[in-house]
Coordinates of N, CA and C in Angstrom, one line a residue:
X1 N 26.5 -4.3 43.9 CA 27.5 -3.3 43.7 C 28.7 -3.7 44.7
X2 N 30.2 -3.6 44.2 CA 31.2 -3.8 44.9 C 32.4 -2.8 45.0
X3 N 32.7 -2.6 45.8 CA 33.7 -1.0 45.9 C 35.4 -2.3 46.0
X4 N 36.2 -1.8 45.4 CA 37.5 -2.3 45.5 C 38.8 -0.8 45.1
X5 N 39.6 -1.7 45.8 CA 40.8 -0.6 45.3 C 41.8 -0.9 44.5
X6 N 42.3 0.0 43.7 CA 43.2 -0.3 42.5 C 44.3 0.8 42.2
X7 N 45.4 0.8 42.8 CA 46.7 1.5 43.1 C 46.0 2.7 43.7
X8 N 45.0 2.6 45.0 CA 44.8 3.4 46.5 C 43.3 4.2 45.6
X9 N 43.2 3.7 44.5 CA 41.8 4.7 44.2 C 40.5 3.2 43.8
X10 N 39.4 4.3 44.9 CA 38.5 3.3 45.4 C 37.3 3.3 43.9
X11 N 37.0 2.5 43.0 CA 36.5 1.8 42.0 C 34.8 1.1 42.6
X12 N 34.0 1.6 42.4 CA 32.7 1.2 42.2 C 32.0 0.2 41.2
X13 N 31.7 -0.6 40.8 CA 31.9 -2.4 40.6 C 30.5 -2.5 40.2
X14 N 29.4 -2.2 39.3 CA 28.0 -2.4 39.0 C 28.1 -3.9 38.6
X15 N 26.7 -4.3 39.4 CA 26.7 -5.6 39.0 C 25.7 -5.7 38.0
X16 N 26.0 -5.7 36.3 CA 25.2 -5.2 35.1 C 24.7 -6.7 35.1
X17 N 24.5 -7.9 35.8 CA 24.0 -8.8 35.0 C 22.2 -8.0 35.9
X18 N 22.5 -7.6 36.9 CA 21.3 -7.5 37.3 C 20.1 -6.6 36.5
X19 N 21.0 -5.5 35.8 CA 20.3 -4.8 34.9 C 19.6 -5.7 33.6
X20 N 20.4 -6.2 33.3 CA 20.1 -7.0 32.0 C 18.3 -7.8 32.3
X21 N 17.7 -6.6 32.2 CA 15.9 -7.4 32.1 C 15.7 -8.0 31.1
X22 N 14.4 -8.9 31.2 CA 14.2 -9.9 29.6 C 13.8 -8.7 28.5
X23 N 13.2 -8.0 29.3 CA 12.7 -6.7 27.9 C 13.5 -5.6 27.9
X24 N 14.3 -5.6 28.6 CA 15.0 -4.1 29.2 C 14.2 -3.0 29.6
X25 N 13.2 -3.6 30.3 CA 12.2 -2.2 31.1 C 12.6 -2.3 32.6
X26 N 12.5 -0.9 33.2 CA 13.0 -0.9 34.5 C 11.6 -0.5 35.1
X27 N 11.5 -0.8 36.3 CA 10.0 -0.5 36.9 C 10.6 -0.3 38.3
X28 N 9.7 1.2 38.3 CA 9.8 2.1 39.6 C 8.7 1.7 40.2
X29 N 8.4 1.7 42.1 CA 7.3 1.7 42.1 C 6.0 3.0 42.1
X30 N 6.7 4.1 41.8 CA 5.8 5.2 41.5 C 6.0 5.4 40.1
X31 N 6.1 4.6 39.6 CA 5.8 4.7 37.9 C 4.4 4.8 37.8
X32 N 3.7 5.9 36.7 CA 2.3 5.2 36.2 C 2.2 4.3 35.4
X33 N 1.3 3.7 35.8 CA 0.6 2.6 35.5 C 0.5 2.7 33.7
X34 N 0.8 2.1 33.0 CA 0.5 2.3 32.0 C 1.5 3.2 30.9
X35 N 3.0 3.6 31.7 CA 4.1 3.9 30.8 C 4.9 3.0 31.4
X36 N 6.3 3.4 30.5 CA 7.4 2.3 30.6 C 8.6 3.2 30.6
X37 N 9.6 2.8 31.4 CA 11.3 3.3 31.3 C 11.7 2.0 30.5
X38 N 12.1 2.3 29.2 CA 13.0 1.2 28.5 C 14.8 1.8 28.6
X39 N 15.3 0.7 28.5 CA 16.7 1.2 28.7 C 17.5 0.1 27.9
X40 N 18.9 0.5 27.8 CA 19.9 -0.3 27.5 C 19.3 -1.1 25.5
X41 N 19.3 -1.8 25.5 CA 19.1 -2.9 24.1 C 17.7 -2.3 23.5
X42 N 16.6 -2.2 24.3 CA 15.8 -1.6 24.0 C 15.6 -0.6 23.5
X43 N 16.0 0.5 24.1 CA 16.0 2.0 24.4 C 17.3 2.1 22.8
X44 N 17.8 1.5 22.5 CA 18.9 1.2 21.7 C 18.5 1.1 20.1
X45 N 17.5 -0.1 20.1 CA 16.9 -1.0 19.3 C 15.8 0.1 18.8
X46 N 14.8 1.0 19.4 CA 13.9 1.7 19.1 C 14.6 3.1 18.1
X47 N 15.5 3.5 19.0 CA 16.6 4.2 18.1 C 17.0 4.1 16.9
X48 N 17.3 3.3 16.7 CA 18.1 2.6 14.9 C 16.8 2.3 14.0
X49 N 16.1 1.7 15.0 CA 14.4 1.6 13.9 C 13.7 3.1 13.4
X50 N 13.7 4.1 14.6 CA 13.4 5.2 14.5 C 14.1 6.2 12.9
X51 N 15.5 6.0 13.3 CA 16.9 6.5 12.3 C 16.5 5.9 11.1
X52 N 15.8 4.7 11.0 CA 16.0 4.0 9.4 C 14.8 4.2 8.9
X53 N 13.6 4.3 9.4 CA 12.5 5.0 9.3 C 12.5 6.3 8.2
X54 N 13.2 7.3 9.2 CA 13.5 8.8 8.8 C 14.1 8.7 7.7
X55 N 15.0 7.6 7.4 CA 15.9 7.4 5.9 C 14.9 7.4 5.0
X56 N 14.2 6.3 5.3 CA 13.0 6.0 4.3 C 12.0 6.9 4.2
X57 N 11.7 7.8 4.6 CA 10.7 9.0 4.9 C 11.7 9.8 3.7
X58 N 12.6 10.4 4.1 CA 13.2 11.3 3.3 C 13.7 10.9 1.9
X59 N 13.7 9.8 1.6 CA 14.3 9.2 0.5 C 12.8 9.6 -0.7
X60 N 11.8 9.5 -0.2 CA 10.6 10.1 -0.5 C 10.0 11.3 -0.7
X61 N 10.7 12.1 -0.2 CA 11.0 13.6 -0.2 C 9.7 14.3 1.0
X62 N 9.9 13.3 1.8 CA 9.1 13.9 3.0 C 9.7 14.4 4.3
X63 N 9.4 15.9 4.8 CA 10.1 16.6 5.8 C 9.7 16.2 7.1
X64 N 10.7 15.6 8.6 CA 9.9 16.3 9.4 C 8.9 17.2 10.2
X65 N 8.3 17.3 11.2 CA 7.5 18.0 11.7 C 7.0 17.7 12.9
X66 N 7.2 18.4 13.8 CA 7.3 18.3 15.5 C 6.2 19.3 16.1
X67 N 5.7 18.0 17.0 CA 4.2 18.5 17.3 C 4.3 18.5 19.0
X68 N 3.7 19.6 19.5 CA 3.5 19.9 20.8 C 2.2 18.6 21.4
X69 N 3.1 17.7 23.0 CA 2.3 17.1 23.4 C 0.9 17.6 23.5
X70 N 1.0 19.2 24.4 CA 0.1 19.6 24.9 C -1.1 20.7 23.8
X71 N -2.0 20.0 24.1 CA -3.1 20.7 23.2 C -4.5 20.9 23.8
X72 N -5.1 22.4 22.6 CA -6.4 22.6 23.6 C -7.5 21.2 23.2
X73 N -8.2 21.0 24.2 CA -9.0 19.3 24.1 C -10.1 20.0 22.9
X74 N -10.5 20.9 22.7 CA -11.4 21.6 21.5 C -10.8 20.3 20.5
X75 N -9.3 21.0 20.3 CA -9.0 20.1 18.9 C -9.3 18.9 18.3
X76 N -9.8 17.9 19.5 CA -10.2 16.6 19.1 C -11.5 16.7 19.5
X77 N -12.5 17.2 19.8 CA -13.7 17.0 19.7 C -14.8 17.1 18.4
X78 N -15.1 15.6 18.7 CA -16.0 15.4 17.5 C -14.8 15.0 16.2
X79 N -13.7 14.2 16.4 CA -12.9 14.1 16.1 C -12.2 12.7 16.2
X80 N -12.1 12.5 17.1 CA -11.0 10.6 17.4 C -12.1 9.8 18.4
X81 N -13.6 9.8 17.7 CA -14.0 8.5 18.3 C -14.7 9.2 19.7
X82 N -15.8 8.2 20.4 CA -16.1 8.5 21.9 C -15.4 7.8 22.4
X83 N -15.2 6.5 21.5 CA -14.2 5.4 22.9 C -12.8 6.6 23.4
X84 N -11.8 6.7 21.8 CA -10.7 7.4 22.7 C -11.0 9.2 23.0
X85 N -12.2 9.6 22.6 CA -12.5 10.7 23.4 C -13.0 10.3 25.6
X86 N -13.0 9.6 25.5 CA -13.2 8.9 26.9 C -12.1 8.9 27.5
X87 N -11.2 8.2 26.4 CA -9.1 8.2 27.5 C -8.7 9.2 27.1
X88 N -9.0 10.6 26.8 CA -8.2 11.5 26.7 C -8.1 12.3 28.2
X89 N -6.8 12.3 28.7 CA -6.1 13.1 29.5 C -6.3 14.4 29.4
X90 N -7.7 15.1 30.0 CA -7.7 16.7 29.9 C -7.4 17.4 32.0
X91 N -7.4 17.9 31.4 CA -7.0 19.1 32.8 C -7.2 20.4 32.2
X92 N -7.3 21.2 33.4 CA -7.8 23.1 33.1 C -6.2 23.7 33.5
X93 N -5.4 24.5 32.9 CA -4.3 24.9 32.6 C -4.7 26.6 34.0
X94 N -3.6 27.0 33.9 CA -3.7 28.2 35.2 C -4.8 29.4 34.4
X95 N -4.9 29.5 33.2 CA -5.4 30.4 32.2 C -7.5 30.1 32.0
X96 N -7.3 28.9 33.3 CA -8.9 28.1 33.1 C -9.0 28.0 31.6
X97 N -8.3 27.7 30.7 CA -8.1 26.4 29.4 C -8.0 25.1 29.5
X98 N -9.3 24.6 28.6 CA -9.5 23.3 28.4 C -7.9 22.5 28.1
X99 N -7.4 22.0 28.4 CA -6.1 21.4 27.9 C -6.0 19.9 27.9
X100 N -5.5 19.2 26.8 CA -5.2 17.6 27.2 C -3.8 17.5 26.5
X101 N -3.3 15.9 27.0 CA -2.5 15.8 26.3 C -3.1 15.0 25.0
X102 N -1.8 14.9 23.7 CA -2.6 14.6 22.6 C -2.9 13.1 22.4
X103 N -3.9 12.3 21.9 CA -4.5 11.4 22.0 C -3.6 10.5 20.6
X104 N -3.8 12.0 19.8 CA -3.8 11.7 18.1 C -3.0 12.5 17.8
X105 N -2.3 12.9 16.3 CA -2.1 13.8 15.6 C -2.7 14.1 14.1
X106 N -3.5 13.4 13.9 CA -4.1 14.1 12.4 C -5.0 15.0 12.7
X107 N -5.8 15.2 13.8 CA -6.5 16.2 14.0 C -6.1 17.9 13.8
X108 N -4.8 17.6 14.0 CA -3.7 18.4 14.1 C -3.5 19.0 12.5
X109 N -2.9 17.5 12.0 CA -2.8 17.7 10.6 C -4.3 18.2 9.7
X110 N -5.3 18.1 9.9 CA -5.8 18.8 9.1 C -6.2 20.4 9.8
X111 N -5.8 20.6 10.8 CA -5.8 22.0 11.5 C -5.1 22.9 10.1
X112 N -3.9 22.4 9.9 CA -2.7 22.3 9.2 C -3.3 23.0 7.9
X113 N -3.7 21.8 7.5 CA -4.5 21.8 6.0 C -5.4 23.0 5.7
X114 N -5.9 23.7 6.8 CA -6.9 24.1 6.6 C -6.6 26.1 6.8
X115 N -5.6 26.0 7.8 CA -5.0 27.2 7.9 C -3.6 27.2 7.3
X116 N -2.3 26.7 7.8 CA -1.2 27.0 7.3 C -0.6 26.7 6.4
X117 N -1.2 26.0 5.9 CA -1.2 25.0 4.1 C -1.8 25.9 3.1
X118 N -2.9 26.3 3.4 CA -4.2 26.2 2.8 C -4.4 26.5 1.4
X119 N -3.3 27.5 0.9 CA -2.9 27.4 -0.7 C -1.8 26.7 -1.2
X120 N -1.4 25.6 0.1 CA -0.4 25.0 -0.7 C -0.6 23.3 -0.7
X121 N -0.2 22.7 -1.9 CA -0.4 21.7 -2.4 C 0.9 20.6 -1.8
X122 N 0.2 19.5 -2.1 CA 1.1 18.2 -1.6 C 2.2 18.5 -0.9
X123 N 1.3 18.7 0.4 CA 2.6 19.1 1.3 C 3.1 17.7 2.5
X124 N 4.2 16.8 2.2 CA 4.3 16.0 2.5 C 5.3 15.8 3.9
X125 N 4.9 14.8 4.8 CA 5.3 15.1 5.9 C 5.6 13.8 6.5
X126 N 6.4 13.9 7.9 CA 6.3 13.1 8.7 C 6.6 13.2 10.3
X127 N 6.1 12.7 11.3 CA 6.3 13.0 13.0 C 6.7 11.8 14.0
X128 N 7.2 12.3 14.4 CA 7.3 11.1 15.8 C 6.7 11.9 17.2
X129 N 6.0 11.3 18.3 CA 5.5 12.1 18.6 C 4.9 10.7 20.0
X130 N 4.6 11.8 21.2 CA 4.2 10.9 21.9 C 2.9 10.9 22.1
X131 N 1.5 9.9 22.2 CA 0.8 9.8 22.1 C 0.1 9.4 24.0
X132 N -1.1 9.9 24.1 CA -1.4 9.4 25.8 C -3.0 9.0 25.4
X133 N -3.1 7.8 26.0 CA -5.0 7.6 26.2 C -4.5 6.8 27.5
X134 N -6.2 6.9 28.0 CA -6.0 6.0 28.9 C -6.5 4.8 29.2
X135 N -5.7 3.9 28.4 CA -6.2 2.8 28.1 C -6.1 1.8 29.2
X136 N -6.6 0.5 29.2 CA -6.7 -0.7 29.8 C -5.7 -1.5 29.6
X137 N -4.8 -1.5 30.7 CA -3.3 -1.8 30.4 C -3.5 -3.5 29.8
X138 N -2.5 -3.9 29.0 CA -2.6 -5.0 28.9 C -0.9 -4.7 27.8
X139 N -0.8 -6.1 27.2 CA 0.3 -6.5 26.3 C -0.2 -5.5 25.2
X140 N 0.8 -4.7 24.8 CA 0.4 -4.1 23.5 C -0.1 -2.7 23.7
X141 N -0.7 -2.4 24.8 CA -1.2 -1.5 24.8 C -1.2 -0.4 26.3
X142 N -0.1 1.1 25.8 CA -0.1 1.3 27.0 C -0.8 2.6 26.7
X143 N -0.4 3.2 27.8 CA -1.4 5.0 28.1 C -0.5 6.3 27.3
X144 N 1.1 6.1 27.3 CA 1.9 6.6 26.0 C 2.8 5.5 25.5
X145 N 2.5 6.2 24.3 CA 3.3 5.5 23.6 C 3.4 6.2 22.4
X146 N 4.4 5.7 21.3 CA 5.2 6.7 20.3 C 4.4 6.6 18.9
X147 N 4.6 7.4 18.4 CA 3.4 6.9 17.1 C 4.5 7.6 16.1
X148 N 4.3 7.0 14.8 CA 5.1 7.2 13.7 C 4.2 7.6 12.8
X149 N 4.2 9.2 12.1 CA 3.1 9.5 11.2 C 3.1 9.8 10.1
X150 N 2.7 9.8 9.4 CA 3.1 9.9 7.8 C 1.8 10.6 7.0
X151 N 2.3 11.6 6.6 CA 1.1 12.8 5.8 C 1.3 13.3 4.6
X152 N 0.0 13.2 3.4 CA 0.5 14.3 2.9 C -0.9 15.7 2.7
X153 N -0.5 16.7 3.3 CA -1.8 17.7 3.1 C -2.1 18.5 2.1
X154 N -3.5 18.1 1.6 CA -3.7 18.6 0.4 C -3.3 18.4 -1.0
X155 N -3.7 17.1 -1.2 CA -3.0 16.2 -2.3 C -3.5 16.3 -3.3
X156 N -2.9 16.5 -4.6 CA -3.3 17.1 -6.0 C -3.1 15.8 -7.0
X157 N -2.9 14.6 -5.9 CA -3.5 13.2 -7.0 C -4.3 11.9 -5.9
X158 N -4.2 10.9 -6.0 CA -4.6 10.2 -5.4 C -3.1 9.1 -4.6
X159 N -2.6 9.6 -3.3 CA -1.5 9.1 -2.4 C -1.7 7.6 -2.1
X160 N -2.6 6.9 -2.2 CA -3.1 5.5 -1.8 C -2.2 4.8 -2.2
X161 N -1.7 4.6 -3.3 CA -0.5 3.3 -3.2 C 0.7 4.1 -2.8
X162 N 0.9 5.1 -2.7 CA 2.2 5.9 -2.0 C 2.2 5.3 -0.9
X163 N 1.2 5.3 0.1 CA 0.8 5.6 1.7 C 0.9 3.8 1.7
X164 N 0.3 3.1 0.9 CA 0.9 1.6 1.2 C 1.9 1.2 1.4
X165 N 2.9 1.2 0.1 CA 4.2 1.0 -0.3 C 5.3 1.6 1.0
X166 N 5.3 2.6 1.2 CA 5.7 3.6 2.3 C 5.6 2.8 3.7
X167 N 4.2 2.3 3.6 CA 4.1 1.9 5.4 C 4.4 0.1 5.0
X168 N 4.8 -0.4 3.8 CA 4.8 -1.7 4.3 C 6.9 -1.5 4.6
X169 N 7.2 -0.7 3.5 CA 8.5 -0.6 4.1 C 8.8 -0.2 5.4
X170 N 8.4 0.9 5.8 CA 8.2 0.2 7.4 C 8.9 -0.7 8.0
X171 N 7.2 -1.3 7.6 CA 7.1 -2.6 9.0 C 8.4 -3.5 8.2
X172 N 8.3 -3.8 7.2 CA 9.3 -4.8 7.0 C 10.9 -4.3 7.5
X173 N 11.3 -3.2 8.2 CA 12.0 -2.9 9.3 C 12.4 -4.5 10.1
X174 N 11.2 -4.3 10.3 CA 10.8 -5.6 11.6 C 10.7 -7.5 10.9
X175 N 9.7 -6.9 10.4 CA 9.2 -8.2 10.1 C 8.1 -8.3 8.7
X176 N 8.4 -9.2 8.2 CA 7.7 -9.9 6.7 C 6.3 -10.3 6.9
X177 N 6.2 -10.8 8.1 CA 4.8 -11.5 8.5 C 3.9 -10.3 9.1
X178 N 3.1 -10.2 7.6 CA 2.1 -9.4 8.4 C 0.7 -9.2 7.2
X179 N -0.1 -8.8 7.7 CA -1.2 -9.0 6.8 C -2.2 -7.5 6.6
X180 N -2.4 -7.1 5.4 CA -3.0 -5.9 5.3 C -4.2 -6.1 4.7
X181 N -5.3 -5.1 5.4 CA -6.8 -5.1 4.7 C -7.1 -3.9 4.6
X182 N -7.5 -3.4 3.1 CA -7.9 -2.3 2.4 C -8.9 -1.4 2.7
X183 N -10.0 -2.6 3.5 CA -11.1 -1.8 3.4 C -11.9 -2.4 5.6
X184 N -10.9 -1.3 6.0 CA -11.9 -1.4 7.2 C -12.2 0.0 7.9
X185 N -13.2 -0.5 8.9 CA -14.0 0.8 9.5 C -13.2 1.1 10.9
X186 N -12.7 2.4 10.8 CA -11.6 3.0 11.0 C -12.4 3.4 12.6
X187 N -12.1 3.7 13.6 CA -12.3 4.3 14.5 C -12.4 5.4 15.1
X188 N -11.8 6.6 13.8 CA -11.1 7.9 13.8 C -12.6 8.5 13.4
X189 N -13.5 9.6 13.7 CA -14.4 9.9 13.1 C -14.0 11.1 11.6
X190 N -12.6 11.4 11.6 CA -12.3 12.0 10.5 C -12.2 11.3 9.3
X191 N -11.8 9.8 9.2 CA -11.7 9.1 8.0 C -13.0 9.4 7.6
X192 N -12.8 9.6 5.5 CA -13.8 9.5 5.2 C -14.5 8.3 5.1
X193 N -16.4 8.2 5.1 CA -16.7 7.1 5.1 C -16.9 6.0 5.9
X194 N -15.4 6.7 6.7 CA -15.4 5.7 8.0 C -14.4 4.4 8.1
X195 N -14.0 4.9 6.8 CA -13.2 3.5 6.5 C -11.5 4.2 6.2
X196 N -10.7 3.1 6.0 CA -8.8 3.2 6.2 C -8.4 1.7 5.6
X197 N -7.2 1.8 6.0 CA -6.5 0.8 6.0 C -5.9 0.3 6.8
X198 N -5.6 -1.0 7.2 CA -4.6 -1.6 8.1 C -3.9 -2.3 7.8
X199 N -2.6 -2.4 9.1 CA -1.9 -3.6 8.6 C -1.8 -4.2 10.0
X200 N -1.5 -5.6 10.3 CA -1.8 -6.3 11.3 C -0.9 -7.5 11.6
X201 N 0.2 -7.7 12.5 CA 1.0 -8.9 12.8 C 0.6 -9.8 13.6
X202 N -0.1 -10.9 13.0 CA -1.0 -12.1 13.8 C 0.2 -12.4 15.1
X203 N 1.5 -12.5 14.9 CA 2.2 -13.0 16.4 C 2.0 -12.3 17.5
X204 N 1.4 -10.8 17.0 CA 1.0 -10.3 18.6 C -0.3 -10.3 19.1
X205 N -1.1 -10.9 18.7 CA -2.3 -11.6 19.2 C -3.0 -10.5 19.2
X206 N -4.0 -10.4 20.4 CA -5.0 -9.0 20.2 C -4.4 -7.8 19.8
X207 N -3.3 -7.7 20.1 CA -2.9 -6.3 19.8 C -1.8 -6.2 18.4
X208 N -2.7 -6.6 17.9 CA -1.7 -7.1 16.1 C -1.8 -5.9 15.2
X209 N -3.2 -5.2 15.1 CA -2.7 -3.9 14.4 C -1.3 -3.2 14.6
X210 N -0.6 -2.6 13.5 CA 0.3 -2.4 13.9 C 0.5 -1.1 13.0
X211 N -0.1 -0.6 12.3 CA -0.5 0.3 11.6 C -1.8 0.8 11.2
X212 N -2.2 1.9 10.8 CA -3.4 2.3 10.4 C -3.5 3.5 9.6
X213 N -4.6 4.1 8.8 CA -5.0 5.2 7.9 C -5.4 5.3 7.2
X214 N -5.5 6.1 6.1 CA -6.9 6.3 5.4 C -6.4 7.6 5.0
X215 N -7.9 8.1 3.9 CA -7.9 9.3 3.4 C -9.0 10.3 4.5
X216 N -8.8 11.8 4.9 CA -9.8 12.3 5.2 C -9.8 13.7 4.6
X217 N -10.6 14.9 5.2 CA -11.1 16.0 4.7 C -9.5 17.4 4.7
X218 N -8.7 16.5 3.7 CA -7.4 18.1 3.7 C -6.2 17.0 3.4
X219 N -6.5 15.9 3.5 CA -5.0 14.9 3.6 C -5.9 13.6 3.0
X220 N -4.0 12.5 3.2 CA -4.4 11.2 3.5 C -3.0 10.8 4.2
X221 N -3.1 10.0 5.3 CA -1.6 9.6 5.7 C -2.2 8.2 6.5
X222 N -1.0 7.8 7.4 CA -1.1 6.6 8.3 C -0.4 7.0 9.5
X223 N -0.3 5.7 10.7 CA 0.6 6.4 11.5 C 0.9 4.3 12.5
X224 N 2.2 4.4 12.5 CA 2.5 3.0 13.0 C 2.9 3.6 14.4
X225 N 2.8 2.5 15.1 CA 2.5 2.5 16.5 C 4.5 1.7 17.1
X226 N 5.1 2.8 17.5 CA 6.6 2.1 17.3 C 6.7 1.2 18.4
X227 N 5.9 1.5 19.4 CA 6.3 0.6 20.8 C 5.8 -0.5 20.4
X228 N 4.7 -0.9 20.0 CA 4.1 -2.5 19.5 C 4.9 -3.2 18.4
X229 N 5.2 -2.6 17.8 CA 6.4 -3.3 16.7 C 7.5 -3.9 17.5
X230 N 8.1 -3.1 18.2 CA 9.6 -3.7 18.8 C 8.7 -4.8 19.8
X231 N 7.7 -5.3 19.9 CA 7.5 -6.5 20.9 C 7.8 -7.9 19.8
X232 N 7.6 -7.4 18.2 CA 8.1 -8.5 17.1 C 9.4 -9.4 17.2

């Protein structure tokens, strides 16, 4: 930083090359472990992907819908797995309520399905939303991160090539290179069967899924993971 003067008024001088990071993440040292401050190009870049997303969502005739971080931990039990019932973020609220933050959101969505829907047909949706586990930091994978979700509750045909078509446009946002499998065993204990779909970008190595979903009990949707994409 350099202070100068320019006809008697004193001008503060940022030295922006130093901002300019290779990723544009800024790191505090009381940051936790396991989120990120993106800024500038980045913080930028996730925006316009975000915006063109929504285009494509709505061009389909599907509405937003905004979901509260904080939820009672009841809602995911027996629901997203032991592994990510293990990283779920709970704490007791002043009210001595079970509370976490949210892991997932379809749990949510078939909450949905089952009370506020419940006589109503193909109701089609979509969220952005922040997601927390407490995972084992590595490339690819942090403790929040943003999830992109795509629903429809209570579907009066069969959504499966909708829910493809939909999420490859997507990713092709990003990138062409990517590979999808029809039939895998899903980690969510709501999928029926057990099984979903993926889609997966070999250039990010272990952490290549880059989408996921499936049909379960009230719905069927997917949900792309936005922080892992922009590492394409």
């Amino acid at each position: 930083m350099s202070i100068v003067a320019i006809d008697n008024i004193w001008v503060i001088k940022l030295c922006t090359k130093k901002l300019k990071l290779k990723t544009m993440e800024i790191k505090l040292k009381n940051t936790y472990k396991g989120t990120r401050i993106i800024f500038a190009e980045t913080a930028k870049r996730k925006r316009t992907i975000l915006n063109q997303m929504i285009e494509i969502l709505e061009s389909y005739g599907y509405q937003e819908m905004m979901i509260p971080v904080i939820q009672l931990s009841e809602t995911f039990d027996k629901k997203v797995g032991e592994e990510n019932n293990n990283m779920m973020y709970t704490f007791t609220d002043r009210g001595n309520r079970n509370i976490c933050l949210a892991p997932e959101y379809t749990s949510i969505i078939q909450q949905l399905s089952n009370e506020t829907f419940k006589m109503t047909k193909d109701v089609k949706l979509f969220y952005i939303a922040e997601c927390f586990r407490g995972e084992r930091q590595q490339k690819g994978r942090w403790r929040q991160f943003t999830q992109f979700g795509v629903e429809v509750i209570n579907p009066r045909k069969d959504y499966s090539e909708e829910m493809l078509e939909i999420s490859k446009k997507l990713i092709e946002l990003v990138t062409n290179n990517y590979e999808v499998n029809l039939d895998v065993t899903r980690g969510l204990d709501y999928y029926k069967g057990g099984k979903g779909f993926e889609i997966s970008c070999p250039e990010l190595g272990a952490a290549k899924q880059i989408c996921g979903g499936g049909e379960y009990d009230g719905g069927i949707g997917f949900a792309i993971g936005l922080d892992r994409i922009l590492l394409i």
